[in-house]
Short mmCIF file of C-alpha atoms in Angstrom, two decimals:
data_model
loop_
_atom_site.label_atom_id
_atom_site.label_comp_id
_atom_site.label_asym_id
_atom_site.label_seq_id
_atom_site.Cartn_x
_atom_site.Cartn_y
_atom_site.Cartn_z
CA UNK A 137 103.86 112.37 107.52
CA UNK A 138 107.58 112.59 107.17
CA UNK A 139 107.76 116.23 106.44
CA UNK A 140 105.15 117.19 109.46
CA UNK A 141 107.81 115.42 112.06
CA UNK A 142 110.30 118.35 110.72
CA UNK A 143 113.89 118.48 109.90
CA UNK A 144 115.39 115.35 111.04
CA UNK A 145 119.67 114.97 110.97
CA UNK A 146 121.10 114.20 107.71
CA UNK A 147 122.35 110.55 108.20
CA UNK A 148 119.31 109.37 109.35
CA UNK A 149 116.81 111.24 106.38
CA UNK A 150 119.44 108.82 103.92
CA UNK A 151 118.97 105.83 106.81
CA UNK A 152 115.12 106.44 106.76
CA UNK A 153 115.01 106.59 102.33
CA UNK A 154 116.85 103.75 102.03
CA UNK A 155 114.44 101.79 104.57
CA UNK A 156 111.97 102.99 103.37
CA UNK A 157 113.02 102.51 99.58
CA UNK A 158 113.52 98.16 100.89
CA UNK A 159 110.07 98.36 102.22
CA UNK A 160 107.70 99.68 99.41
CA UNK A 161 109.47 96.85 97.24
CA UNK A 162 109.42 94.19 99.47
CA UNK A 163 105.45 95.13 99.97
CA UNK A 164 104.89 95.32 96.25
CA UNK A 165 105.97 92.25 95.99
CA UNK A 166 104.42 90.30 98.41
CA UNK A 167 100.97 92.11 97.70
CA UNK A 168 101.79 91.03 93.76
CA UNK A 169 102.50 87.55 94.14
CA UNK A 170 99.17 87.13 96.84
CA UNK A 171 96.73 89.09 94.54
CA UNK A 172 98.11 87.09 90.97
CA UNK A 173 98.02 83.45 93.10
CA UNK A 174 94.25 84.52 94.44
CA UNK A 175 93.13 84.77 90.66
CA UNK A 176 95.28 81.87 89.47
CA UNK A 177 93.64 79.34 91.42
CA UNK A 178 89.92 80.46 90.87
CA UNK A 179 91.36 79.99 86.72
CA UNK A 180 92.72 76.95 87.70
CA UNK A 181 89.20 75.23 89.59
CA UNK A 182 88.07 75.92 86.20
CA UNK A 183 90.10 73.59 84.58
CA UNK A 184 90.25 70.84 87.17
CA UNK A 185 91.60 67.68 86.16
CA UNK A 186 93.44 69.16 83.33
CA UNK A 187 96.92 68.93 84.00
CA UNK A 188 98.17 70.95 81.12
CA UNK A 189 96.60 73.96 82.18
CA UNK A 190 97.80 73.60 86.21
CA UNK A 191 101.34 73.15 84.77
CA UNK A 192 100.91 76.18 82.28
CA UNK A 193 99.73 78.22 84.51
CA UNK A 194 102.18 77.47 87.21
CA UNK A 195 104.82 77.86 85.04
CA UNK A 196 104.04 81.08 83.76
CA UNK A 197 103.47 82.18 87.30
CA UNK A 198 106.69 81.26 88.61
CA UNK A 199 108.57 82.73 85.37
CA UNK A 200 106.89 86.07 85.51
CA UNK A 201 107.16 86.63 89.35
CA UNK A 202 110.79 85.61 88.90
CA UNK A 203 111.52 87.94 86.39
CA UNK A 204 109.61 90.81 88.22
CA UNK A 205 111.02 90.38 91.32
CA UNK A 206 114.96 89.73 90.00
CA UNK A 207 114.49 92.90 87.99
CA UNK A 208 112.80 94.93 90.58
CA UNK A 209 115.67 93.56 93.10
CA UNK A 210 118.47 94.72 90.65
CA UNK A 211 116.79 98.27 89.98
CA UNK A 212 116.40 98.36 94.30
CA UNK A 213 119.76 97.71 94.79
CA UNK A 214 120.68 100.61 92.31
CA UNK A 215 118.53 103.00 94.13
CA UNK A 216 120.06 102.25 97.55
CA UNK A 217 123.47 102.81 96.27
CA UNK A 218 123.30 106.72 95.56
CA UNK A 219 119.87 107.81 97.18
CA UNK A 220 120.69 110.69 99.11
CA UNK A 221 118.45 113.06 101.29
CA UNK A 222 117.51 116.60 99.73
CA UNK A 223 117.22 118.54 103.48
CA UNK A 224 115.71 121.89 101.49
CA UNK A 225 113.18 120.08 100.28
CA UNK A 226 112.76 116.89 102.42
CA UNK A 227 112.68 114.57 100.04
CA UNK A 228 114.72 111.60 98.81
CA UNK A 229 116.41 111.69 95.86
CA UNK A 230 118.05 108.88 93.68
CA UNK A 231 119.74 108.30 89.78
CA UNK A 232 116.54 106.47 87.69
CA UNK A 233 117.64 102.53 87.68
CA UNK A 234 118.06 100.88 84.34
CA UNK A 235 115.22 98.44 84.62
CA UNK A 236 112.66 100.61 86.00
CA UNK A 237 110.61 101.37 82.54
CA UNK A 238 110.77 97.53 81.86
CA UNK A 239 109.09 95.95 85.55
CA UNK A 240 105.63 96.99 85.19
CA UNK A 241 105.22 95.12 82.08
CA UNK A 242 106.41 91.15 83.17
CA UNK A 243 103.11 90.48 84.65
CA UNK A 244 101.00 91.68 81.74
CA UNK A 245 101.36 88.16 79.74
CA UNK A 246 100.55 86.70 82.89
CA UNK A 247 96.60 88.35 83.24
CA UNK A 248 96.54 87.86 79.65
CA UNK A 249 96.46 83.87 79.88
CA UNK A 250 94.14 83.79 82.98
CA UNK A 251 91.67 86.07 81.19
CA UNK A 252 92.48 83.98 77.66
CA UNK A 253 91.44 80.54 79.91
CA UNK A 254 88.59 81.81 81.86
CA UNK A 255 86.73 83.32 78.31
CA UNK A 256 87.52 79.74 76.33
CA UNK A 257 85.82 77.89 79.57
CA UNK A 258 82.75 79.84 79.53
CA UNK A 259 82.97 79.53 75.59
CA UNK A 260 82.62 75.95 75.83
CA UNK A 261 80.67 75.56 78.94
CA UNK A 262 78.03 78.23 77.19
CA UNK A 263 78.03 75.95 74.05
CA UNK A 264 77.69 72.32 76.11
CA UNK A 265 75.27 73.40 78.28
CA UNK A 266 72.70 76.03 75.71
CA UNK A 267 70.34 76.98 75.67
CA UNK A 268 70.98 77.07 79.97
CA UNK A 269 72.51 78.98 81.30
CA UNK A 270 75.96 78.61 83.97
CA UNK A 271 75.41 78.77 87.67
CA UNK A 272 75.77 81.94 90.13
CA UNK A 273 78.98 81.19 91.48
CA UNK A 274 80.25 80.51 88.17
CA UNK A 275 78.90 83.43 86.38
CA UNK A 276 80.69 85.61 89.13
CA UNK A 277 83.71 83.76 88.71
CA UNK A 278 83.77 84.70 85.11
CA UNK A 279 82.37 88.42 85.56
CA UNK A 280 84.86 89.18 88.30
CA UNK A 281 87.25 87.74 85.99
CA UNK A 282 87.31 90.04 82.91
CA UNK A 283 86.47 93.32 85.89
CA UNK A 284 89.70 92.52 87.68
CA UNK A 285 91.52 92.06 84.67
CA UNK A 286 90.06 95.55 83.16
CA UNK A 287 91.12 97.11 86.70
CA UNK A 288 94.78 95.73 86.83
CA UNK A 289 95.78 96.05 83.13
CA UNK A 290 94.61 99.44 83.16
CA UNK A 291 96.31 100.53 86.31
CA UNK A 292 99.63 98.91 85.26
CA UNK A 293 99.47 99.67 81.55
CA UNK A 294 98.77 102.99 82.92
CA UNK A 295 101.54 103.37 85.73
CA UNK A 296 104.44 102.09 82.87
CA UNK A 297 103.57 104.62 80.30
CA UNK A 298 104.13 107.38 83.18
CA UNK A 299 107.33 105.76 84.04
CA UNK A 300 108.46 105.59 80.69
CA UNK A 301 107.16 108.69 78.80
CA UNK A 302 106.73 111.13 81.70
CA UNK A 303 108.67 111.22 84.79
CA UNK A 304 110.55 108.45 86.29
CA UNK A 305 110.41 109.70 89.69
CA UNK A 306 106.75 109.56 89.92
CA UNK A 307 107.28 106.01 90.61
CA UNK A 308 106.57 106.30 93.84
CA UNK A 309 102.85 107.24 93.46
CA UNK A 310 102.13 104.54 90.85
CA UNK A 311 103.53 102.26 93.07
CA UNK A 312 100.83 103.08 95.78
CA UNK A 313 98.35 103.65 93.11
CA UNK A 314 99.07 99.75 92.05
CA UNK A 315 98.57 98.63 94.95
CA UNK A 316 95.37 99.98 96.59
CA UNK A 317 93.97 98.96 93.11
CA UNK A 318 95.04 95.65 93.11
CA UNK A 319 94.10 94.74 96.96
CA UNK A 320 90.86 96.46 96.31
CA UNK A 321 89.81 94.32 93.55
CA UNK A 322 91.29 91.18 94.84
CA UNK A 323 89.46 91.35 97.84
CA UNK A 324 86.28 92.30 96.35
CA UNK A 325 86.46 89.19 94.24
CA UNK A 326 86.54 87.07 97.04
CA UNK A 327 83.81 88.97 99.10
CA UNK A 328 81.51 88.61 95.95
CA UNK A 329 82.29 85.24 95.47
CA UNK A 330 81.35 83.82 99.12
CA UNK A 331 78.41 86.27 99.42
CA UNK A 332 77.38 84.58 95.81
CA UNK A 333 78.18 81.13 97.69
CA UNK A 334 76.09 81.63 100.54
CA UNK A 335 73.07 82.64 98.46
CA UNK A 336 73.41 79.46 96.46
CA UNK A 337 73.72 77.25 99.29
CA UNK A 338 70.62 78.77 100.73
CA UNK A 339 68.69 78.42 97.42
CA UNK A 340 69.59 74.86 97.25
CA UNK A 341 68.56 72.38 99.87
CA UNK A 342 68.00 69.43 98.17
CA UNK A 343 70.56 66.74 97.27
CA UNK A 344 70.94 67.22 93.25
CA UNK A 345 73.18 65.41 90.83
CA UNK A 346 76.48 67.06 89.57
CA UNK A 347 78.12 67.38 86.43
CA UNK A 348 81.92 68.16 85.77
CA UNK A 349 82.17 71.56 83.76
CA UNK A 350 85.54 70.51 82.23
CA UNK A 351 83.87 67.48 80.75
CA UNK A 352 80.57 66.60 79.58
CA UNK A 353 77.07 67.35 80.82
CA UNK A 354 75.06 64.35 81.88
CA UNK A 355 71.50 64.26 81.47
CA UNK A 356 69.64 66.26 83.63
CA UNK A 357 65.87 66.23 84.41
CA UNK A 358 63.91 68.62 83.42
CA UNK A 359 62.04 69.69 86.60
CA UNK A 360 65.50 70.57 88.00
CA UNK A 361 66.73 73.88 86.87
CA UNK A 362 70.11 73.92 85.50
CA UNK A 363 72.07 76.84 88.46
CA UNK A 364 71.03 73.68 91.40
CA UNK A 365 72.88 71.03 89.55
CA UNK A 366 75.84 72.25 88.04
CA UNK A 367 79.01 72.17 90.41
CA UNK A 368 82.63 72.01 89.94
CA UNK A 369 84.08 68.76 90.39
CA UNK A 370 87.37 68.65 92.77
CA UNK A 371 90.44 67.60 91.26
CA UNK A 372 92.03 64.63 92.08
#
């Protein structure tokens, strides 16, 4: 769109890169931090009433976000200080910033633990509850899970090893690449999960009892099939 409004005057194509430069970081950062918090918490109802794992993963959220964000900020501020506008081709143009190969990679331990916590729950909930089987909502919980995961790693894994072994200044696209990936999957975890929801809630009119999936099953009778009793309990 920038090169069909023609040649534009030479302070404001530098005006307009650096702007524009600000904004595709600010936005990948905002987008980053809502799509990793969205999956955090559906880990974290998992695990309700554990404290260990709301501090753990809190704490690795905040430490990775910092250290993507204070990195991406330093290797922003690098850019802005000797982008300059190329007016024969119309594009921008900039030195590569030190930290650049390095930013793709903070959040990687991050999707690591939620997908390491959301595998050990069904683990255990598979074992406590056999030979049943888990719920709906918590079957898509786990499924959408390990997809999103497989999605994101891939796409990330994928946009640092261009960055570091190709061509630095395709940044750019595997910036926008990251995130239409990322907003696509995040929202299509939440879609799936209240169309699953609504289905449920449909299937199951009666008042059953409830069981706490981070604790132990209580005894359930057996004209009641296991998906209408098991819930999550809230935590307190």
């Amino acid at each position: 769109m920038y090169y069909m409004l023609g040649k534009p005057a030479q302070d404001h194509a530098k005006i307009f890169c650096q702007v524009y430069t600000v904004a595709t970081y600010i936005m990948r950062e905002f987008e980053l931090v809502a799509a990793t918090w969205l999956v955090m918490i559906r880990v974290r109802s998992l695990y309700a009433g554990h404290r260990w794992a709301k501090w753990l993963l809190y704490t690795t959220f905040v430490i990775t976000h910092l250290l993507t964000a204070g990195f991406g900020a330093q290797s922003v501020a690098e850019v802005y200080s000797n982008i300059s506008y190329l007016s024969f081709l119309r594009v921008c143009l900039s030195g590569i910033p030190t930290y650049t190969k390095l930013i793709y990679f903070f959040q990687i331990p991050f999707e690591l633990l939620l997908l390491a916590m959301q595998l050990v729950h069904y683990w255990r909930l598979s074992r406590m509850i056999a030979p049943a089987r888990p719920t709906p909502l918590l079957t898509a919980l786990y499924t959408d899970g390990v997809v999103y995961f497989i999605a994101t790693i891939t796409v990330r894994l994928w946009a640092g090893l261009v960055v570091v072994f190709l061509d630095p200044t395709l940044w750019y696209m595997t910036v926008v690449i990251d995130l239409s990936t990322t907003s696509t999957f995040i929202s299509r975890i939440f879609l799936h999960l209240n169309q699953v929801s609504a289905k449920s809630h449909c299937g199951n009119m009666s008042s059953v009892p409830q069981f706490d999936t981070t604790a132990s099953v209580q005894n359930k009778p057996p004209s009641i099939p296991v998906d209408s009793w098991m819930e999550m309990e809230t935590y307190r």
